[in-house]
Coordinates of C-alpha atoms in Angstrom, one line a residue:
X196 CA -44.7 34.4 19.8
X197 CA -46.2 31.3 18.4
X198 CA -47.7 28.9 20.7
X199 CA -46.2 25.6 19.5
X200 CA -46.7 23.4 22.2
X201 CA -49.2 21.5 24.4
X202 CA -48.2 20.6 28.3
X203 CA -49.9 18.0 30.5
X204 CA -50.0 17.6 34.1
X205 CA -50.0 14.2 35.0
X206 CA -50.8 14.2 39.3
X207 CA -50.3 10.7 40.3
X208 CA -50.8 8.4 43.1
X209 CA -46.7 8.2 43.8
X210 CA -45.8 11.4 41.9
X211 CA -46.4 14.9 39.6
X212 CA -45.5 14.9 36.6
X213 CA -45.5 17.8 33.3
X214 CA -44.4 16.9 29.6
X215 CA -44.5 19.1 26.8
X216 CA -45.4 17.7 23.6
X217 CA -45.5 19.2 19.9
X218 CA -47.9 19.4 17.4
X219 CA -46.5 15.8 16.1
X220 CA -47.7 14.5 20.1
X221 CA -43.9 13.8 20.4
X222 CA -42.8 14.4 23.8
X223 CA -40.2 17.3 23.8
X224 CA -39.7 17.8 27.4
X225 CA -40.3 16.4 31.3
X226 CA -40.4 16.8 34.4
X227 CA -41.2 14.7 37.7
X228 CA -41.4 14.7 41.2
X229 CA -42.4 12.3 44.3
X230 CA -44.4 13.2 47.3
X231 CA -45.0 11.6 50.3
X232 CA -47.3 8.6 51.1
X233 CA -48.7 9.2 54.7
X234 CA -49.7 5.9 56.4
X235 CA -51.6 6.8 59.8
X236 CA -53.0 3.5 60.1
X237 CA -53.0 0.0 58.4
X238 CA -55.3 0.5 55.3
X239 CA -55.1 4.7 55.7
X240 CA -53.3 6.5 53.0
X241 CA -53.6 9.7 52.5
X242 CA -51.4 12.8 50.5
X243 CA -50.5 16.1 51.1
X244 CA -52.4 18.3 48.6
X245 CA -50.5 21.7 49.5
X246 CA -47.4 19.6 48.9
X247 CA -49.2 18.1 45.5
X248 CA -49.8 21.6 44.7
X249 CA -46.0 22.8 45.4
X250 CA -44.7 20.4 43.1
X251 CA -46.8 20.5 40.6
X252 CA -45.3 23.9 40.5
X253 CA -42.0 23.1 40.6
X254 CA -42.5 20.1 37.6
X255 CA -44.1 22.9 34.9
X256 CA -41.7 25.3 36.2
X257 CA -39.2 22.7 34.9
X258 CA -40.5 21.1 32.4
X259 CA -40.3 24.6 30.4
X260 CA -37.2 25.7 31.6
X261 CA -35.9 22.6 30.0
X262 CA -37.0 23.1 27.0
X263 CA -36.2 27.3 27.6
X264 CA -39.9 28.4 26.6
X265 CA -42.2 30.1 28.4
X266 CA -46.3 30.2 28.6
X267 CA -46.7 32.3 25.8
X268 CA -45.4 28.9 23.8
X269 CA -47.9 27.0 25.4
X270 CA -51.2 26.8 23.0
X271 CA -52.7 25.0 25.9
X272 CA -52.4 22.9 29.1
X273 CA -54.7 19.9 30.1
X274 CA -54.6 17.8 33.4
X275 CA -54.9 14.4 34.3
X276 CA -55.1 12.8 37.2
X277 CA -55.3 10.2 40.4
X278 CA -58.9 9.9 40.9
X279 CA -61.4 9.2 43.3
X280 CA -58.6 11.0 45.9
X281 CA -60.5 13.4 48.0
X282 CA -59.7 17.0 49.1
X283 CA -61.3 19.3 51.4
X284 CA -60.9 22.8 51.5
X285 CA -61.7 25.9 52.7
X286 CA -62.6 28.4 49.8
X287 CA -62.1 31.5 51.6
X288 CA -58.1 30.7 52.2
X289 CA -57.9 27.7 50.2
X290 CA -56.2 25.3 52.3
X291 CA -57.1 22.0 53.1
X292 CA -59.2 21.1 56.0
X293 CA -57.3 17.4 56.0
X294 CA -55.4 15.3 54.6
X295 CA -56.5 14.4 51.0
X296 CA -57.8 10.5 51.7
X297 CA -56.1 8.7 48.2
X298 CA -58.1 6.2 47.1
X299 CA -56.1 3.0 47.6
X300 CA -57.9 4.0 51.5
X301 CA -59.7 1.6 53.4
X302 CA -61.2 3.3 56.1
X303 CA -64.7 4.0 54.8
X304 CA -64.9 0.0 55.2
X305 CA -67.5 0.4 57.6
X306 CA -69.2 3.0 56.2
X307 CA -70.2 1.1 52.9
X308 CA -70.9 -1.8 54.4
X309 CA -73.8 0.1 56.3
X310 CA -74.7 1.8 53.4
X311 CA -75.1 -1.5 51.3
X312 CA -77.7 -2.8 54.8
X313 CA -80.3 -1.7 52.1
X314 CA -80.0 -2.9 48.3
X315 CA -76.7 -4.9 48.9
X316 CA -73.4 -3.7 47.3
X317 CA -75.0 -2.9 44.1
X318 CA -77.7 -0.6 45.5
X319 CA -76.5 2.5 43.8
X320 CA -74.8 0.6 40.6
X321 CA -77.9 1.6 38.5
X322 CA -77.6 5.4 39.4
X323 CA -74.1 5.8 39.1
X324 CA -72.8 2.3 37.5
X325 CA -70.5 1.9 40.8
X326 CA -70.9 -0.9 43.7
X327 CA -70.2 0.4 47.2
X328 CA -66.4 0.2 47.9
X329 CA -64.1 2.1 49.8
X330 CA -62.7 2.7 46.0
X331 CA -65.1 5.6 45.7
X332 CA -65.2 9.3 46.4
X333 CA -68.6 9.7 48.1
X334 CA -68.1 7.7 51.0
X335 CA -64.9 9.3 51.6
X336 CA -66.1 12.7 51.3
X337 CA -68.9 11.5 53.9
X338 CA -66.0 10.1 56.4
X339 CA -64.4 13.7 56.3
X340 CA -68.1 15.3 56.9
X341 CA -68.3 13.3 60.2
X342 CA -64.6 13.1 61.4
X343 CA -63.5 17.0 61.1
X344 CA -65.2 19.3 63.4
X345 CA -67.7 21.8 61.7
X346 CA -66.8 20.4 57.9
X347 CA -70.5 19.3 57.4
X348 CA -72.1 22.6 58.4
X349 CA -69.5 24.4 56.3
X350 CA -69.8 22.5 53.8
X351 CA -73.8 22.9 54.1
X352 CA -73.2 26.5 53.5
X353 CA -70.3 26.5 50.9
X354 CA -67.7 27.2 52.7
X355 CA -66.1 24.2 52.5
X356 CA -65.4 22.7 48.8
X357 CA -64.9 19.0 47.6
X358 CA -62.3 18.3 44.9
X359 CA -60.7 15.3 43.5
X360 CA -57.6 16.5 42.4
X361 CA -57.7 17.6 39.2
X362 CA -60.7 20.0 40.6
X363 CA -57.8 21.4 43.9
X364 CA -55.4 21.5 40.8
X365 CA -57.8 24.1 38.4
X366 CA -58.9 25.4 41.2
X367 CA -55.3 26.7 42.2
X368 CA -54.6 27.5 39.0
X369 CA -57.8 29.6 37.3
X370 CA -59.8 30.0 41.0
X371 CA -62.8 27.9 39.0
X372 CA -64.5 25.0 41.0
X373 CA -64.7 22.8 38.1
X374 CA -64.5 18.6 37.4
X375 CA -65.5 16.6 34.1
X376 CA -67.6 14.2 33.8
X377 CA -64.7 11.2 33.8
X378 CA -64.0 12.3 37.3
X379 CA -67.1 13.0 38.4
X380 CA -68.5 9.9 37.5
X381 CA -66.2 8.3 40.2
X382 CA -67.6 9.8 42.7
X383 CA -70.7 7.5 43.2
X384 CA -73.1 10.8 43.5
X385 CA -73.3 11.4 39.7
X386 CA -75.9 10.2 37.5
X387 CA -74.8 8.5 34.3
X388 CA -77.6 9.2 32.7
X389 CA -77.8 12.7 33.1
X390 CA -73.8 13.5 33.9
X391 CA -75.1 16.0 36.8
X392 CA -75.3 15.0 41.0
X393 CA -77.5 12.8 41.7
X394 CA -80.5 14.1 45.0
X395 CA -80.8 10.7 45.3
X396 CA -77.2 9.7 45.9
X397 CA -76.3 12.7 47.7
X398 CA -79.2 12.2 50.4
X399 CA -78.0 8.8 51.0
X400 CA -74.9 8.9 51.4
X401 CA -75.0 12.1 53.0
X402 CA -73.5 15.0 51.0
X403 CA -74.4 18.8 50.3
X404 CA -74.6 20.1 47.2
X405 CA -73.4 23.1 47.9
X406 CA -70.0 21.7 48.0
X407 CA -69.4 20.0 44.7
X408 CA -68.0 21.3 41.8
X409 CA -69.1 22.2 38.5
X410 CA -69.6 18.8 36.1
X411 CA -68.0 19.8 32.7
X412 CA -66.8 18.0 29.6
X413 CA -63.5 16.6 29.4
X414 CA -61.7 19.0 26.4
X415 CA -63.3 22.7 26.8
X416 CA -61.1 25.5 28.3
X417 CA -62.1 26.3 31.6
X418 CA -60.1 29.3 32.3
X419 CA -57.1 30.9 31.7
X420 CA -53.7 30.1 34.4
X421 CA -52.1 32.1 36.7
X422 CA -48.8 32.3 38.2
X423 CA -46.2 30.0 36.7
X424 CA -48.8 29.1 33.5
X425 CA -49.9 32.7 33.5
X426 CA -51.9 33.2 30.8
X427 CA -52.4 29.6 29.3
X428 CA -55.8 28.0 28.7
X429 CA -56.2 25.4 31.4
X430 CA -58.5 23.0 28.7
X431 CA -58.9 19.5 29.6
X432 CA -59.3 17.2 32.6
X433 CA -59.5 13.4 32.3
X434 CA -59.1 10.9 35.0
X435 CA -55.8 9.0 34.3
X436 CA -57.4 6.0 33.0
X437 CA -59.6 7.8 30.8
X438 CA -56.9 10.1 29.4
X439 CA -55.1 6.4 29.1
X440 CA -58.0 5.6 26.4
X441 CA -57.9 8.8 24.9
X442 CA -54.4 8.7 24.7
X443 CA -54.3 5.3 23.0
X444 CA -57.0 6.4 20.6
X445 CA -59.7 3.7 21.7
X446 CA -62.3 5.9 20.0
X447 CA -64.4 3.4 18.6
X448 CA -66.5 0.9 20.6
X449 CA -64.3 -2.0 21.6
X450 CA -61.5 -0.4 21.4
X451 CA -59.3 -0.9 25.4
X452 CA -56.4 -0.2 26.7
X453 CA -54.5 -1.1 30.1
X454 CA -52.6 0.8 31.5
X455 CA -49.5 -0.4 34.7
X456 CA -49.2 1.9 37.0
X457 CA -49.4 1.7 40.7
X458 CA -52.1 -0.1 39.9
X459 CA -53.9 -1.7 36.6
X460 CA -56.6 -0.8 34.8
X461 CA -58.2 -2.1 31.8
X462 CA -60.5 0.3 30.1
X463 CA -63.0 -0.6 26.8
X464 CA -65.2 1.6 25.0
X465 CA -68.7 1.1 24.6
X466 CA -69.5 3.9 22.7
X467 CA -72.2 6.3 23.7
X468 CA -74.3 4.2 25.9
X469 CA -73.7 2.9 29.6
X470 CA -73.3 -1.2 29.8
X471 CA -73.8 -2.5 32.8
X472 CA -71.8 -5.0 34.1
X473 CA -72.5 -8.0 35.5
X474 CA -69.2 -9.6 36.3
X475 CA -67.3 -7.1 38.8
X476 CA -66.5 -4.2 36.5
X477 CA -67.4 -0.4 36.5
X478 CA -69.5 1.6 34.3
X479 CA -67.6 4.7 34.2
X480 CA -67.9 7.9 31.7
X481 CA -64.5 7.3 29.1
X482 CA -64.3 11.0 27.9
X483 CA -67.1 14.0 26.5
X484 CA -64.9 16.5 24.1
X485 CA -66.9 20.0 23.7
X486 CA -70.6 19.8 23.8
X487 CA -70.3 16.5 22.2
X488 CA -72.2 13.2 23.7
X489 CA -70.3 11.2 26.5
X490 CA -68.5 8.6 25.6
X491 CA -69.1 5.3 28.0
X492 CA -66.5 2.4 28.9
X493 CA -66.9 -0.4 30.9
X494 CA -63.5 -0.6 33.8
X495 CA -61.5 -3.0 35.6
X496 CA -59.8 -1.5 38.6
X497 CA -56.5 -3.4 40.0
X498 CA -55.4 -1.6 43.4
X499 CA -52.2 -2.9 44.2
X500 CA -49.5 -3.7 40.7
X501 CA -46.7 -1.4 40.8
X502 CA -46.9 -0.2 44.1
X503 CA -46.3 -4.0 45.1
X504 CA -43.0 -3.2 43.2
X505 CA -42.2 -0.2 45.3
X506 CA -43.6 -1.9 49.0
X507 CA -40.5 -4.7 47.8
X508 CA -38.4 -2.1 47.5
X509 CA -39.0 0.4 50.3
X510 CA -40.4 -1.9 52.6
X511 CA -38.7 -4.9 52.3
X512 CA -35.5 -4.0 50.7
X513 CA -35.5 -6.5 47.8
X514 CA -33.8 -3.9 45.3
X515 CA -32.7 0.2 45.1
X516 CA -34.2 0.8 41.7
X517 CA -37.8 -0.4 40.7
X518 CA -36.4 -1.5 37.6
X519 CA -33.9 -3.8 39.1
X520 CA -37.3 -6.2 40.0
X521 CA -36.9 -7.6 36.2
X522 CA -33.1 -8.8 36.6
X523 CA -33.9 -10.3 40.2
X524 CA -37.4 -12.5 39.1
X525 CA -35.3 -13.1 35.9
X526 CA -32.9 -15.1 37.8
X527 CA -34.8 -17.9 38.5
X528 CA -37.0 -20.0 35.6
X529 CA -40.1 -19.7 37.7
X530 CA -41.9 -19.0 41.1
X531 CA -40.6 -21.4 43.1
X532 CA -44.1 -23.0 44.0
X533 CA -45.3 -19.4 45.8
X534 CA -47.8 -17.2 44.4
X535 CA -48.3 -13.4 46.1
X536 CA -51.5 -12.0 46.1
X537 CA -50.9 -7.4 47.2
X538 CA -54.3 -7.4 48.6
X539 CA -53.2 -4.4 50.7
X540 CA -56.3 -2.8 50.0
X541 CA -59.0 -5.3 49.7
X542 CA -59.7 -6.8 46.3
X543 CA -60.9 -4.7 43.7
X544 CA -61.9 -5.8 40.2
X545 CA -64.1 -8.6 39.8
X546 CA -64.2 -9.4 43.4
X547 CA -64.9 -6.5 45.4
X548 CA -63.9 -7.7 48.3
X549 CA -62.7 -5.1 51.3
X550 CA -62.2 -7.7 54.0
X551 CA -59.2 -9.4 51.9
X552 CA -55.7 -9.0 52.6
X553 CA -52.4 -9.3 51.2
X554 CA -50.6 -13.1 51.2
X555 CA -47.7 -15.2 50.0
X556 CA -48.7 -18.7 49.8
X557 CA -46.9 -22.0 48.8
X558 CA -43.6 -20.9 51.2
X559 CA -41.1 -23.8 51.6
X560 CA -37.1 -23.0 52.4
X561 CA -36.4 -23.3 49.0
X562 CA -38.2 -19.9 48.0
X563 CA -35.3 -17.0 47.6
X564 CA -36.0 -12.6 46.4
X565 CA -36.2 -14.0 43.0
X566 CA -39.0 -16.4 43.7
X567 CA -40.7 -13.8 45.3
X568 CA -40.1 -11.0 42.8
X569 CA -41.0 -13.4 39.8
X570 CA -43.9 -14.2 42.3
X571 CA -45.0 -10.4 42.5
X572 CA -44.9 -9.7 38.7
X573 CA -46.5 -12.9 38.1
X574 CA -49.3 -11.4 40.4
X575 CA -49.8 -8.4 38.2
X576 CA -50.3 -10.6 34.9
X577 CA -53.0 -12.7 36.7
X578 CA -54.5 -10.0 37.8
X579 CA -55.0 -8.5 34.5
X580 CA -56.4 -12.2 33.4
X581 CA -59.1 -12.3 35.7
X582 CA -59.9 -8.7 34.8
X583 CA -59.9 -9.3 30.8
X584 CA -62.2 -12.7 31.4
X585 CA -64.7 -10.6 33.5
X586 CA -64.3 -8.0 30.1
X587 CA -65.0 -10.9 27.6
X588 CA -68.2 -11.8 30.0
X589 CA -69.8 -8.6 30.0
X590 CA -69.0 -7.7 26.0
X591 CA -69.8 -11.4 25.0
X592 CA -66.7 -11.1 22.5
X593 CA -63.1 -12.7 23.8
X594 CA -60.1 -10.1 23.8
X595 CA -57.7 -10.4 20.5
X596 CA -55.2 -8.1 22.0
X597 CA -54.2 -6.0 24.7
X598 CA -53.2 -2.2 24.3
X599 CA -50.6 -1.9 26.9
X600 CA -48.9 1.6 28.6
X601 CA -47.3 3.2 31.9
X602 CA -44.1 2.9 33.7
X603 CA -44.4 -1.2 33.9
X604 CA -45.0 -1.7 30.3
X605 CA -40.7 -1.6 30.2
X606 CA -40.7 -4.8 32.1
X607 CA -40.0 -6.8 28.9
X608 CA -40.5 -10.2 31.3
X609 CA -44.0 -8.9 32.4
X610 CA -45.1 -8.2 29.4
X611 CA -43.9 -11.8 28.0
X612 CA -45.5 -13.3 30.8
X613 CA -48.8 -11.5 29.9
X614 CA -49.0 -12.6 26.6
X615 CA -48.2 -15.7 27.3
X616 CA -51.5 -15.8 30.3
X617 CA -53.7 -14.1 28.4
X618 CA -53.0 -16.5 25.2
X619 CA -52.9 -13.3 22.6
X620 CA -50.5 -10.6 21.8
X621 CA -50.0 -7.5 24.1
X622 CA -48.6 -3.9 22.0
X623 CA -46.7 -1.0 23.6
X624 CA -47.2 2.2 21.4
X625 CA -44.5 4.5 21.1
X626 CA -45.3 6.7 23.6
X627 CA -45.7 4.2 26.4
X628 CA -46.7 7.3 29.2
X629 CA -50.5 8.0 27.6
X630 CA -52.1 9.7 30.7
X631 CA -50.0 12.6 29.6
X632 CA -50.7 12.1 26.2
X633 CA -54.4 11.7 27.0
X634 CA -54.4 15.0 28.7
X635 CA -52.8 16.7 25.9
X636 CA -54.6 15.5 22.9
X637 CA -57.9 16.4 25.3
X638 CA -56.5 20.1 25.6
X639 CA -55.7 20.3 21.8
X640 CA -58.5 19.8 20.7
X641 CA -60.2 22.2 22.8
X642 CA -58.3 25.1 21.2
X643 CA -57.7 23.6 17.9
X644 CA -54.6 23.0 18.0
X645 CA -55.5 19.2 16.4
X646 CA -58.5 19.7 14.2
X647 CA -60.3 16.3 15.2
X648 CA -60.3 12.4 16.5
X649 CA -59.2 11.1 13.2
X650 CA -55.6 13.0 13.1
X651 CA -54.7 11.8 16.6
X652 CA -55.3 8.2 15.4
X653 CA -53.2 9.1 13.1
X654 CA -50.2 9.3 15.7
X655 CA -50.7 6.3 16.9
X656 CA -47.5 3.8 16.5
X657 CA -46.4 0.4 18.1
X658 CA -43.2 0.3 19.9
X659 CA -43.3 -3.3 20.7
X660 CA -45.0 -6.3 20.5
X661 CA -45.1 -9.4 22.8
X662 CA -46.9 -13.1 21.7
X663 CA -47.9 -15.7 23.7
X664 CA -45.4 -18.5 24.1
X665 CA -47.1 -20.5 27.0
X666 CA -48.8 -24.0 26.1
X667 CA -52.7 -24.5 27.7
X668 CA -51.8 -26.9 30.0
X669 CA -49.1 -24.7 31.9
X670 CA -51.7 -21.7 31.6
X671 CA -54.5 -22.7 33.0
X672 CA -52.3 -25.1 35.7
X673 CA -50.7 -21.3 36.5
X674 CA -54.0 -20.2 36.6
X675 CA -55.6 -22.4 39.5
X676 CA -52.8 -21.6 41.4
X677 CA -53.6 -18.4 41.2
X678 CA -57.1 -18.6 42.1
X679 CA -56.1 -21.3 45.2
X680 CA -54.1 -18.4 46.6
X681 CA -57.2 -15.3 46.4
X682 CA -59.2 -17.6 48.3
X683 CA -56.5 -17.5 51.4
X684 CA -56.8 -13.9 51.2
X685 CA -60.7 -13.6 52.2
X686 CA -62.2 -12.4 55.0
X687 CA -59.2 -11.7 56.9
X688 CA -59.6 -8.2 57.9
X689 CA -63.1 -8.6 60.3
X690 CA -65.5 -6.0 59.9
X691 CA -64.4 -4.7 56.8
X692 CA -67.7 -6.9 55.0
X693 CA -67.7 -9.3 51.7

């Protein structure tokens, strides 16, 4: 039987997803499923990863029986993922040793600020293009080390393995212990330069060798599927930002993407050498297809955009549908004077600041839901702003548009209201949900089931287009607003450093 299709697995902070998509990158068929968010603590967050696992199962199990194919239609299947999420397992029976620590986690708080005692926040940044932050992998891998009882003299012997998840997800499905370089470089213990772990970063922030994964590219098969993907090459893993570029076909330098998701992030090419930044961002691997050179990008990381969406709905009880959010902050002309800043996790991108935390400021009796639900997606548009000015720092060369994609991108009012803050036009391409897309254009390739880069530019269409309609003075009067209300948020959680 002909293998006509690719699939993509798409694990995410909030869900797992698997679309199928034909040779045209038109998505044929879906599937999705939620799992649990498990708060222990205030700023602790952690997943499940035998329950990731189980529905990751169930979603591809789906996703074909939609579409009634099997794996023998499958030319390929590619992954994309949450990253810097950490797993620890035992590799004798393959379960975790605790619960995977997501990355949105604050607990390593303490930990990075000792680590940054000598050579400040940026002491590793020229290693591995990363300032200390809880953000990271290595710190948390470190925290598990010392918290779970025996881990670090298993791990010592390789007994115990490291994963982020796309690494517990090929693991499970081709028994490989295998990550690409995207991924690994979010780890804080890879070297940029040489896209292997890094003695120096491992010593210091205290992490055996033994076990870490295999560092490969980001499109090569790296084994064949068992169980409900019997048989399929398993042939790309990006981190979901990264499959976001590669999905949006930024494959020349200066070419970004953002992409709305539980949180935002605003990726630019730089082509095939690492560009430090200097205001807040990441140097972070974009993608490596084959034996090919790495391509570089330099990263704005948002924690907190649409999961502020979801805490009004499940915590506070604003609405029943996440999409209702657009009707509610549409019912009033503006924000009523309040502006929220979801600093739930510290702020990431350009501040790096851990100690912050979450505030509404500018409350008077006048302010109803839809102040504060215009509030909250105003928050996400500033957000982006202060991102896309630290961009235009670093590359010396102001934004003329924004590549735009994920779930939020549907929030025709958000995306106005970006426009109109960033002063330039935003575009949706027509297949908004690129991390899949990514992931399966990544796969494709590896097997040859798209010849090269150029044909998946190709595919690239707009969907929809938003200009700015916001005059200077209103902008930038937004703006300082904006910045008034970060400042309340700093250095409220003690201990937690600046």
């Amino acid at each position: 039987m002909s293998r006509r299709y690719i699939a993509a697995i798409d694990q995410g902070t909030t869900s797992s997803r698997c679309m199928v998509f034909d040779t045209a990158g038109a998505i044929v068929s879906q599937a999705q499923m939620e799992h649990r968010q498990i708060y222990l603590r205030p700023g602790w967050v952690e997943h499940d990863a035998l329950e990731i696992w189980r529905n990751v199962e169930t979603v591809v199990g789906a996703a074909l029986g939609r579409l009634g194919i099997g794996p023998a239609d499958l030319a390929a299947v590619g992954i994309t993922n949450q990253r810097e999420t950490t797993v620890l397992w035992d590799r004798a029976s393959g379960r975790p040793i605790a619960g995977a620590i997501v990355w949105q986690d604050t607990r390593t708080a303490a930990l990075a600020e000792e680590l940054g005692r000598e050579g400040g926040q940026d002491r590793f940044r020229p290693l591995c293009g990363l300032p200390l932050a809880t953000y990271f992998s290595g710190p948390k891998i470190r925290w598990l080390l010392d918290h779970v009882d025996g881990a670090r003299a298993a791990a010592a012997r390789g007994e115990v393995l490291f994963g982020t998840v796309e690494t517990w997800l090929i693991w499970n499905l081709t028994g490989r212990h295998v990550t690409d370089v995207t991924n690994a470089s979010r780890t804080m213990l890879m070297n940029l330069e040489t896209l292997d772990w890094d003695d120096t970063l491992l010593e210091a922030i205290g992490v055996p060798r033994a076990m870490l994964p295999e560092i490969r590219s980001s499109a090569e098969v790296y084994g064949e599927a068992r169980g409900v993907l019997a048989g399929v090459p398993v042939a790309s893993a990006l981190g979901d930002q990264q499959a976001a570029l590669f999905g949006q076909t930024c494959f020349r330098p200066g070419e970004g993407k953002c992409t709305y998701g539980t949180g935002n992030f605003l990726l630019v090419n730089t082509g095939e050498r690492a560009v430090a930044s200097r205001h807040g961002l990441l140097t972070t691997v974009g993608y490596r297809v084959g034996e090919g050179r790495a391509v570089y990008a330099l990263e704005g990381s948002i924690a907190v955009t649409g999961a502020l969406v979801q805490w009004l709905r499940d915590n506070l009880g604003f609405f029943s549908s996440a999409a209702e959010i657009e009707a509610l902050a549409g019912s009033v002309a503006d924000n009523g004077g309040c502006s929220l800043v979801p600093a739930f996790s510290g702020l990431f991108a350009p501040h790096w600041r851990p100690d912050a935390r979450g505030v509404i400021a500018g409350l008077t009796a006048y302010v109803t839901r839809g102040h504060i639900a215009r509030a909250a997606l105003e928050a996400v548009a500033w957000q982006t702003r202060e991102v896309v000015d630290a961009m235009a720092a670093d590359s010396g060369r102001p934004l003329d548009i924004l590549k735009v994609d994920g779930g939020m991108t549907a929030n025709s009012l958000l995306m106005q209201f970006q426009a109109d803050v960033l002063g330039v036009p935003v575009v949706r391409p027509g297949i908004p949900e690129t991390t899949c897309l990514g992931a399966a254009y990544a796969a494709g390739l590896a097997v040859g089931f798209w010849p090269d880069l150029e044909t998946l530019r190709a595919q690239w269409r707009k969907d929809a287009e938003w200009t700015p309609n916001m005059d200077t003075a209103r902008r930038d009067q937004g703006y300082a607003q904006w910045k008034k209300a970060v400042q309340r948020t700093l250095g409220w959680e003690e201990g937690a450093g600046a």
